[in-house]
XYZ file of C-alpha atoms in Angstrom:
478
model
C -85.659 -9.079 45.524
C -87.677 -11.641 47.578
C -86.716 -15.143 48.265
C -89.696 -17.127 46.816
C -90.533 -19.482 49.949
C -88.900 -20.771 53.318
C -87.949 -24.023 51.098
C -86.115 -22.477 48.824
C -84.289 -20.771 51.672
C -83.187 -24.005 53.229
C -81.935 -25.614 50.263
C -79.777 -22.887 49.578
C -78.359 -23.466 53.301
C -77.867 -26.684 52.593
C -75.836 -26.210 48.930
C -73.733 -24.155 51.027
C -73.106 -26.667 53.344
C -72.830 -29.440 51.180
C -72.118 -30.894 47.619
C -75.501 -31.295 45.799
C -76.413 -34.886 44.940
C -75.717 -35.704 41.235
C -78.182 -37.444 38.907
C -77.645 -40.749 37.344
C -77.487 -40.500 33.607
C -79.746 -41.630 31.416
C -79.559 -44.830 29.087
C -79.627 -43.802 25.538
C -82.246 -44.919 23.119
C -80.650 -43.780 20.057
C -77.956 -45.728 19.754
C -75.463 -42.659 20.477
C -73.436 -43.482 23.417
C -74.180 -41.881 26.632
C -73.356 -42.121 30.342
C -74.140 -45.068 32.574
C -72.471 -46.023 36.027
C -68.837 -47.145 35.605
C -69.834 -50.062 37.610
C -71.487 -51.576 34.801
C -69.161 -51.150 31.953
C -65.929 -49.992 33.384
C -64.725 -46.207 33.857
C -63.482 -46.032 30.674
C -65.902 -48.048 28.352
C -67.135 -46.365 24.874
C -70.935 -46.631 26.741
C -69.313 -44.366 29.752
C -68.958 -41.381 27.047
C -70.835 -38.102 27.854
C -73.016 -36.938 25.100
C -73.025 -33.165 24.666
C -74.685 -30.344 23.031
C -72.737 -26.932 22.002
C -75.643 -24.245 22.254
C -74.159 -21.336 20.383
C -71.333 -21.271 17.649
C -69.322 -18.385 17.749
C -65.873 -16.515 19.248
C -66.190 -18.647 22.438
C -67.421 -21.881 20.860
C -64.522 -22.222 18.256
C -62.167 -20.356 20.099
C -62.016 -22.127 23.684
C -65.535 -23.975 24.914
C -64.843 -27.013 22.168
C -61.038 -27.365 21.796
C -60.770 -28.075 25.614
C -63.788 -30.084 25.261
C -62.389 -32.108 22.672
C -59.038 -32.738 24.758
C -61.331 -35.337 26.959
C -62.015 -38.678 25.822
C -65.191 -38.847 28.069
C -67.076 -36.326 26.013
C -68.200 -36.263 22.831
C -70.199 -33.801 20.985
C -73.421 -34.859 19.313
C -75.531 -31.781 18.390
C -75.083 -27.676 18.151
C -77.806 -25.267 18.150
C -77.583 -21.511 17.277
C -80.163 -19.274 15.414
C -78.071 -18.340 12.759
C -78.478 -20.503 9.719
C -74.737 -19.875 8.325
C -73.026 -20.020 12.252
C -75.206 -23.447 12.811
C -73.749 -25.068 9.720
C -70.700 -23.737 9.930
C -70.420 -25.562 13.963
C -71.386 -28.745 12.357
C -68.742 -28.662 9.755
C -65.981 -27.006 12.555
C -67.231 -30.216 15.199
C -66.877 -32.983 12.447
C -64.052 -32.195 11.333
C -62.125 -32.192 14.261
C -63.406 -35.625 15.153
C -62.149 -36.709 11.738
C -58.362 -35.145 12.283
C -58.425 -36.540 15.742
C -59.599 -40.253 14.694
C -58.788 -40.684 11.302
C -62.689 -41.299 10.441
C -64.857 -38.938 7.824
C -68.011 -40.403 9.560
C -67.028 -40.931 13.563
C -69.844 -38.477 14.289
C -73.198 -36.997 12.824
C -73.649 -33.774 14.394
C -77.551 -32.638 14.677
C -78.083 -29.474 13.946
C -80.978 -27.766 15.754
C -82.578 -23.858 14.831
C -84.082 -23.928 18.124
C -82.140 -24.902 21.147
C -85.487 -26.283 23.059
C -85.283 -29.094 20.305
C -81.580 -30.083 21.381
C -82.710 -30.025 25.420
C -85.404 -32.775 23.745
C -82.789 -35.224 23.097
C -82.865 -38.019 25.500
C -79.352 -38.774 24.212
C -77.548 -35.714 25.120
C -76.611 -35.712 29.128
C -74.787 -31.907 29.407
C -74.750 -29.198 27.104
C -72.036 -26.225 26.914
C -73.751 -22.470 26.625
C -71.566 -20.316 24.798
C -74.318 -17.598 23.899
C -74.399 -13.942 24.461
C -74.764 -12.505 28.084
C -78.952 -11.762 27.918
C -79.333 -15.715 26.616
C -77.269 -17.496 29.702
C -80.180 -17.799 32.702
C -82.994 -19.162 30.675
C -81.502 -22.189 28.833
C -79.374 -23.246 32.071
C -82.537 -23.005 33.563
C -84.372 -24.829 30.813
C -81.035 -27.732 30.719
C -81.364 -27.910 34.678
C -85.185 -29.325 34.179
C -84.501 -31.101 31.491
C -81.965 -33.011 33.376
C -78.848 -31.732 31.240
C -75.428 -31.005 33.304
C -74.605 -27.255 32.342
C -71.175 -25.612 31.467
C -72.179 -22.093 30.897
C -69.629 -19.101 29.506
C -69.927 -15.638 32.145
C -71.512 -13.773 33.302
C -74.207 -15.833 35.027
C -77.203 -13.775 34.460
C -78.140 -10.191 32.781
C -79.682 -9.052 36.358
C -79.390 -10.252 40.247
C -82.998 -11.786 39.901
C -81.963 -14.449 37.035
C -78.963 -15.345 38.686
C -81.151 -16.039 41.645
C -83.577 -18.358 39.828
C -80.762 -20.029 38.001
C -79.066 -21.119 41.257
C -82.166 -22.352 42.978
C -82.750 -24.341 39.877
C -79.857 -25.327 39.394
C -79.759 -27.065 42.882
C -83.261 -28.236 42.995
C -82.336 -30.126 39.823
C -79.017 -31.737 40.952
C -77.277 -31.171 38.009
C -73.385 -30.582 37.427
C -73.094 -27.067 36.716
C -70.006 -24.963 36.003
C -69.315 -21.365 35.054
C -66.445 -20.694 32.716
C -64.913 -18.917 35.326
C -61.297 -20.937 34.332
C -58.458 -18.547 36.146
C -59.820 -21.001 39.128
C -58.408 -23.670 37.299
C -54.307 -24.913 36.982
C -54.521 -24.629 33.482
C -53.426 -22.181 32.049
C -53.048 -19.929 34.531
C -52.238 -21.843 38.030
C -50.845 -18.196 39.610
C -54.685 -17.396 40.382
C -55.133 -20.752 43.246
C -51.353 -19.714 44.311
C -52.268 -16.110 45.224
C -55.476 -17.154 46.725
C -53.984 -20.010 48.922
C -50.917 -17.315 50.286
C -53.479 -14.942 51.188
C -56.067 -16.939 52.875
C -53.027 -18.598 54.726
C -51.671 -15.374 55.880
C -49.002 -14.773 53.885
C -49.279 -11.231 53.623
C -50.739 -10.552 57.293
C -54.480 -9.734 57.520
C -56.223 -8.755 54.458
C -57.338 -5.203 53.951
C -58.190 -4.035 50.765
C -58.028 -5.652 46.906
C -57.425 -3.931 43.739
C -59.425 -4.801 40.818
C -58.071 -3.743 37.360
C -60.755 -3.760 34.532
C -60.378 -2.627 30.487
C -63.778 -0.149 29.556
C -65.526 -0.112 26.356
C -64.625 2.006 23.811
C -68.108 4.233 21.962
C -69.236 4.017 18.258
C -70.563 1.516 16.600
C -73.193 2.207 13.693
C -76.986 3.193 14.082
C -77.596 2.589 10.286
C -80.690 0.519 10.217
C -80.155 -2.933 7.786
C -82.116 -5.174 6.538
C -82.051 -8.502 8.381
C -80.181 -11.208 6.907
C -82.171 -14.085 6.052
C -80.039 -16.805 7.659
C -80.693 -14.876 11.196
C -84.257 -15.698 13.589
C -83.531 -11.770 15.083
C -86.375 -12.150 16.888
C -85.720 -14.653 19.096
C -81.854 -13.134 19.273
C -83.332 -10.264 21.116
C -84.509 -12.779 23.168
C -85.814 -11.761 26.673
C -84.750 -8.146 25.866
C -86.860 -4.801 23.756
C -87.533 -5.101 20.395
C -85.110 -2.293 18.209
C -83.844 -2.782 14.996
C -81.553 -4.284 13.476
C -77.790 -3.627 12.449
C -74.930 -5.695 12.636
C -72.784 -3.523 14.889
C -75.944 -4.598 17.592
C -75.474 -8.541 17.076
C -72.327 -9.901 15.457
C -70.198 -9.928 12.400
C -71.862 -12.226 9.219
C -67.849 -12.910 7.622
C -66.612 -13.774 10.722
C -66.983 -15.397 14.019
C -63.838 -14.455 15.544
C -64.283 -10.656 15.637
C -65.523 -9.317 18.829
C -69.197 -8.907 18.768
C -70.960 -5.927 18.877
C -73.524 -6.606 21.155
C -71.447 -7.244 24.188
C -70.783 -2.979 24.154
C -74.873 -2.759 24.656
C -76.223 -2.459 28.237
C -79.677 -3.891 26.355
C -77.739 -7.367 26.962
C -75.527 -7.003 29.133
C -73.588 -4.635 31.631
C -69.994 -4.412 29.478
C -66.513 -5.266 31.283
C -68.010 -4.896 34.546
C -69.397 -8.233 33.818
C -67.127 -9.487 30.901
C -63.846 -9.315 32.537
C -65.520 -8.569 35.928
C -66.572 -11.822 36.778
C -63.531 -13.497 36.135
C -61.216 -11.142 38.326
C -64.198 -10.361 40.970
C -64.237 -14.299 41.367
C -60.968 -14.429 42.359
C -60.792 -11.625 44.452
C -63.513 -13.640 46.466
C -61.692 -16.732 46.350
C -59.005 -15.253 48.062
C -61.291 -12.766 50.398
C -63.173 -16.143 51.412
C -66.451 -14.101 50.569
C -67.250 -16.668 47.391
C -71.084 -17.092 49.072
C -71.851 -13.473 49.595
C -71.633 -10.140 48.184
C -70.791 -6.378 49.398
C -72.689 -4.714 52.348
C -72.252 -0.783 51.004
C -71.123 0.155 47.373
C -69.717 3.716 46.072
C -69.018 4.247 42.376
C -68.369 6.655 39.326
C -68.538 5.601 36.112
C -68.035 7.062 31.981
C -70.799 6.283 29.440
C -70.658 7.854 26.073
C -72.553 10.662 25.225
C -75.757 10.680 23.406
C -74.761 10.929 19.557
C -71.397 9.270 20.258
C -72.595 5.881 18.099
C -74.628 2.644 19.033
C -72.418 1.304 22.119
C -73.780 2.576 25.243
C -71.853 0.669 27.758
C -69.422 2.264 30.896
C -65.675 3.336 29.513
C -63.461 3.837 32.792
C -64.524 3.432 35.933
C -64.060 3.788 39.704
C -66.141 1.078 42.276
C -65.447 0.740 46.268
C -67.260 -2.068 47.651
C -66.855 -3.061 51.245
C -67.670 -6.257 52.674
C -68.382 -6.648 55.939
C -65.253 -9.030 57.359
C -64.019 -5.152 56.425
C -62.472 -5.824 53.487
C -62.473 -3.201 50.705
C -62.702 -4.067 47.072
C -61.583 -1.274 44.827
C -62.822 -2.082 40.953
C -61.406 0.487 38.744
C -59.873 1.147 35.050
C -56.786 2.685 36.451
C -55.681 -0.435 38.237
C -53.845 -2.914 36.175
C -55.819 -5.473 34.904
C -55.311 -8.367 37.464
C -55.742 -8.756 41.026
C -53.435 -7.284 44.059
C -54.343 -8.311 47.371
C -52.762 -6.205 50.124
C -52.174 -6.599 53.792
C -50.118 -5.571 56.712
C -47.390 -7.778 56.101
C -47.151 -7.047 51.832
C -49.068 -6.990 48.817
C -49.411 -10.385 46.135
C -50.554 -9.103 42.436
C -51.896 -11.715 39.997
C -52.729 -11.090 36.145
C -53.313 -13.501 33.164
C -49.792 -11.735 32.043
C -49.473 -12.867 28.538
C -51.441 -16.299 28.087
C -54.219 -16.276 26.873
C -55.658 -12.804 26.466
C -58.173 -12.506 23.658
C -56.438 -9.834 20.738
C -59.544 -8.245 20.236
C -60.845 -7.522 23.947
C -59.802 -3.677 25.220
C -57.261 -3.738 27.407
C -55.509 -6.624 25.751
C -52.751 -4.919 25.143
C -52.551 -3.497 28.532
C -52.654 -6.708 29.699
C -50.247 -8.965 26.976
C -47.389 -6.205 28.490
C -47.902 -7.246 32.174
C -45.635 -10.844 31.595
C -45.192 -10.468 35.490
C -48.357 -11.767 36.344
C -47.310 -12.816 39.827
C -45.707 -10.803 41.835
C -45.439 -9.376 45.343
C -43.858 -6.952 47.800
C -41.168 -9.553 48.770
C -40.667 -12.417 46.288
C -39.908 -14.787 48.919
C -44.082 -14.450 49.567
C -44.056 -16.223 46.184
C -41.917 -19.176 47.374
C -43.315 -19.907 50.878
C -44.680 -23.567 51.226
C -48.692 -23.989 52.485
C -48.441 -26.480 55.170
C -50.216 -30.103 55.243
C -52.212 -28.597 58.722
C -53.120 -25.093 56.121
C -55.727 -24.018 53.702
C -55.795 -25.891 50.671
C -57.973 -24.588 47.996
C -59.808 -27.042 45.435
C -57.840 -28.463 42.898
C -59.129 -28.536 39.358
C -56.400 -29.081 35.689
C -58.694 -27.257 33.935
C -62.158 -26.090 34.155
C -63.785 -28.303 31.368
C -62.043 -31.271 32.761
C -62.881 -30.695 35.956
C -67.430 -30.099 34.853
C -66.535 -33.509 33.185
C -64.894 -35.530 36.194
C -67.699 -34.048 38.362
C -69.998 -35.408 36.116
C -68.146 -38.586 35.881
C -67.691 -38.808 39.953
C -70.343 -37.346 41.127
C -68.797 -34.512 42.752
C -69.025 -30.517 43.214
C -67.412 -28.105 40.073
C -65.184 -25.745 41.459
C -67.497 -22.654 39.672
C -70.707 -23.807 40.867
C -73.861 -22.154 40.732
C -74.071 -20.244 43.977
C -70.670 -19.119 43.376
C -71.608 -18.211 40.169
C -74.047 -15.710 41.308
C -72.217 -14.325 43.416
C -69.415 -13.247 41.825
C -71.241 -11.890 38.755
C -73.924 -10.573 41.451
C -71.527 -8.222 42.723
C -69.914 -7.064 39.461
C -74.060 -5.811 38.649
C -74.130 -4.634 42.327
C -70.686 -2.416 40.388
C -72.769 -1.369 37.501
C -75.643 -0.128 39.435
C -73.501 1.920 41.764
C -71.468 3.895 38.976
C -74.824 4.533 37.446
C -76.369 5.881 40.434
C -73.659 7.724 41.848
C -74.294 7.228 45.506
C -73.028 5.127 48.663
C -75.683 2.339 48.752
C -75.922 0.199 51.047
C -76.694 -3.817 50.043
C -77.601 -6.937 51.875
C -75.820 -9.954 50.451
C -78.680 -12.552 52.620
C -81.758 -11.109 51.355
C -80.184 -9.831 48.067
C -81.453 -6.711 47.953
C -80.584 -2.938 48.847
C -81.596 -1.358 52.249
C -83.918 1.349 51.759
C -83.634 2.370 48.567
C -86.481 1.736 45.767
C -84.624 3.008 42.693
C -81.467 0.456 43.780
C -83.985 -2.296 44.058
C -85.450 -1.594 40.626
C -82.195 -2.285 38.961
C -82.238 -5.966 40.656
C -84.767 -7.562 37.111
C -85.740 -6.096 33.761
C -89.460 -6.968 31.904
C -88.941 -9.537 30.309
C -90.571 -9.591 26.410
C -92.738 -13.015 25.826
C -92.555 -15.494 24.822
C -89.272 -15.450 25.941
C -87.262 -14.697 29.675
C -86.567 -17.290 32.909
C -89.886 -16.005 34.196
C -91.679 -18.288 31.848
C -89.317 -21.494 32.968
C -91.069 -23.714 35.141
C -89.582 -26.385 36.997
């Protein structure tokens, strides 16, 4: 994929270098209250609130995005968006409600409900929005928040391909916007063994650094091909979104009784790549963090992978697996469904392994059980690794309580996320860089600069996907 221009180029030099500038917030008009400098009304004055937006009500929404939301006094949430009729109502009733256990008032807070999501991104009163959507509708509303000035906490993966995730970043930073990506085993809570591991290896703690062991869940095949109608409270043509137009069932989209069952859609390479990316870019992010290779990708990629066979049911996406990406400090990153589902970084000196253990796993994800069984989720070769103290004079990695609190306080202070955007794309960059190898079968060879694959025209067509109008970030201007 080509960089678009020799500007674009330099700003991205510069993010790396340095924390993007912020932008001041705007003065509401509405009479909801939004976010002004501290200076004028104190830090914690009811006019220093942050007004947000919840685009998408579903598993995510209910289930994590909003309750840690809700645990800050800064924020509070003022619309939801999501084209389904019952889900939308249903996020308005779930939002008020809370505000009226947590406050003791029926009417603290009218919620705005908005069909289209465009219509919320109108509202001069709403300063961030969290997008808690499926995979193929991430890139173009971040992209569509970052112009209209909106601060961004976005659910993984970045992007459906390597070319959105590109013109998400460069948005992002040309914007100046706060954006983070729910990438929250960075964060202390609730799983602080992921910064531990990450600070003993880059400080040495287990010698140099040779290879890391990825262990990722597959997806399971079935699901039903019976054609339905529609249901009337869906807009299934702007669902599809960016991606072909097919039919409709509900083993394609997601359940109509429920929003805590695990949607169907996410087992569909049509939007998205399954747990390469799912689970992927939460465990390939760390693995970076603790490779120090969190602004770059791979240089060669070999990989096998297990898709169902035609006439198997609906779900297309890769079962078990087998990646080897090498990056060029030498490291080797093996990604693979016989690994247990965490991270082990070895060395010469010993091995550290770090897993979400028992907290927090979602019930109906594969692999859950796997994972609910590890309750060692931090362990190494010699458990006084574990123990040993990082020095004042050592690396210390950035500190965030949680990674909802920490999007907030950035946009309170004026400071860098710990999951920005260029971070962002790369760690869900290389878990598609994953997907394309064990579909191709090969040793490809990838440059992590120019984002693209040396020499090798069928690679390089996996980078985008046509995009179906109106819809897709190629029709995003900014």
């Amino acid at each position: 994929m080509k960089k678009t221009d020799e500007t674009t180029d330099q700003s991205r030099r510069a993010f790396i270098k340095s924390t993007a500038a912020g932008t001041a917030g705007l003065i509401a008009t509405t009479g909801f209250p939004t976010i002004v400098p501290s200076s004028v009304f104190g830090k914690n004055a009811p006019s220093n609130k942050i007004n947000i937006g919840q685009i998408g009500f579903g598993r995510i929404a209910s289930g994590h995005d909003l309750p840690e939301i809700l645990k800050n006094e800064v924020a509070r949430v003022i619309a939801v968006a999501d084209l389904d009729k019952n889900r939308l109502a249903m996020g308005k009733k779930w939002i008020e409600k809370k505000y009226a256990d947590k406050t003791g008032k029926d009417n603290y807070v009218d919620v705005q409900m908005f069909d289209d999501y465009k219509e919320l991104l109108a509202r001069k009163d709403i300063d961030a929005v969290i997008i808690s959507t499926p995979d193929h509708w991430h890139a173009q509303p971040a992209m569509e928040a970052a112009v209209a000035g909106k601060h961004i906490y976005m659910q993984k993966p970045t992007s459906l391909t390597i070319q959105e995730g590109r013109m998400l970043s460069d948005m992002v930073q040309k914007k100046g916007i706060k954006f983070q990506l729910g990438s929250q085993q960075r964060s202390a809570s609730p799983w602080p063994q992921f910064k531990r591991t990450c600070e003993l290896v880059r400080n040495g703690r287990i010698g140099q650094l040779k290879k890391v062991y990825v262990g990722l869940p597959g997806d399971p095949a079935g699901g039903s091909t019976v054609k339905t109608p529609v249901p009337t409270n869906l807009n299934y043509d702007m669902w599809l979104g960016s991606t072909p137009e097919v039919y409709y069932t509900p083993d394609r989209v997601h359940s109509q009784t429920s929003i805590n069952d695990r949607p169907g859609w996410l087992r569909l390479e049509q939007f998205g790549a399954g747990m390469i990316t799912g689970w992927g870019s939460h465990h390939v992010d760390i693995a970076h963090w603790g490779m120090d290779t969190e602004l770059t990708g791979p240089v060669e990629l070999e990989g096998l992978g297990a898709f169902p066979l035609p006439g198997s049911g609906l779900w297309d996406v890769h079962g078990n697996f087998l990646v080897m990406a090498t990056y060029a400090n030498g490291v080797v990153m093996e990604i693979g469904g016989n690994n247990p589902n965490g991270v082990m970084f070895e060395g010469t000196d010993g091995w550290i392994f770090v897993s979400r253990g028992n907290v927090g796993v979602t019930a109906s994800d594969p692999g859950a059980a796997q994972s609910a069984k590890e309750n060692e989720a931090f362990k190494a070769s010699d458990k006084k690794i574990l123990g040993s103290v990082i020095g004042p004079d050592e690396i210390h990695l950035y500190d965030s309580p949680e990674q909802h609190r920490n999007w907030l306080e950035s946009i309170q202070n004026d400071k860098q996320t710990i999951s920005h955007v260029e971070i962002a794309q790369r760690s869900c960059s290389a878990c598609l860089l994953a997907h394309t190898a064990m579909k191709l079968g090969r040793k490809l060879k990838w440059n992590p600069e120019k984002e693209q694959f040396l020499n090798d025209k069928e690679a390089n067509a996996t980078l985008s996907r046509p995009q179906r109008a109106p819809y897709g970030t190629t029709n995003v201007k900014g």
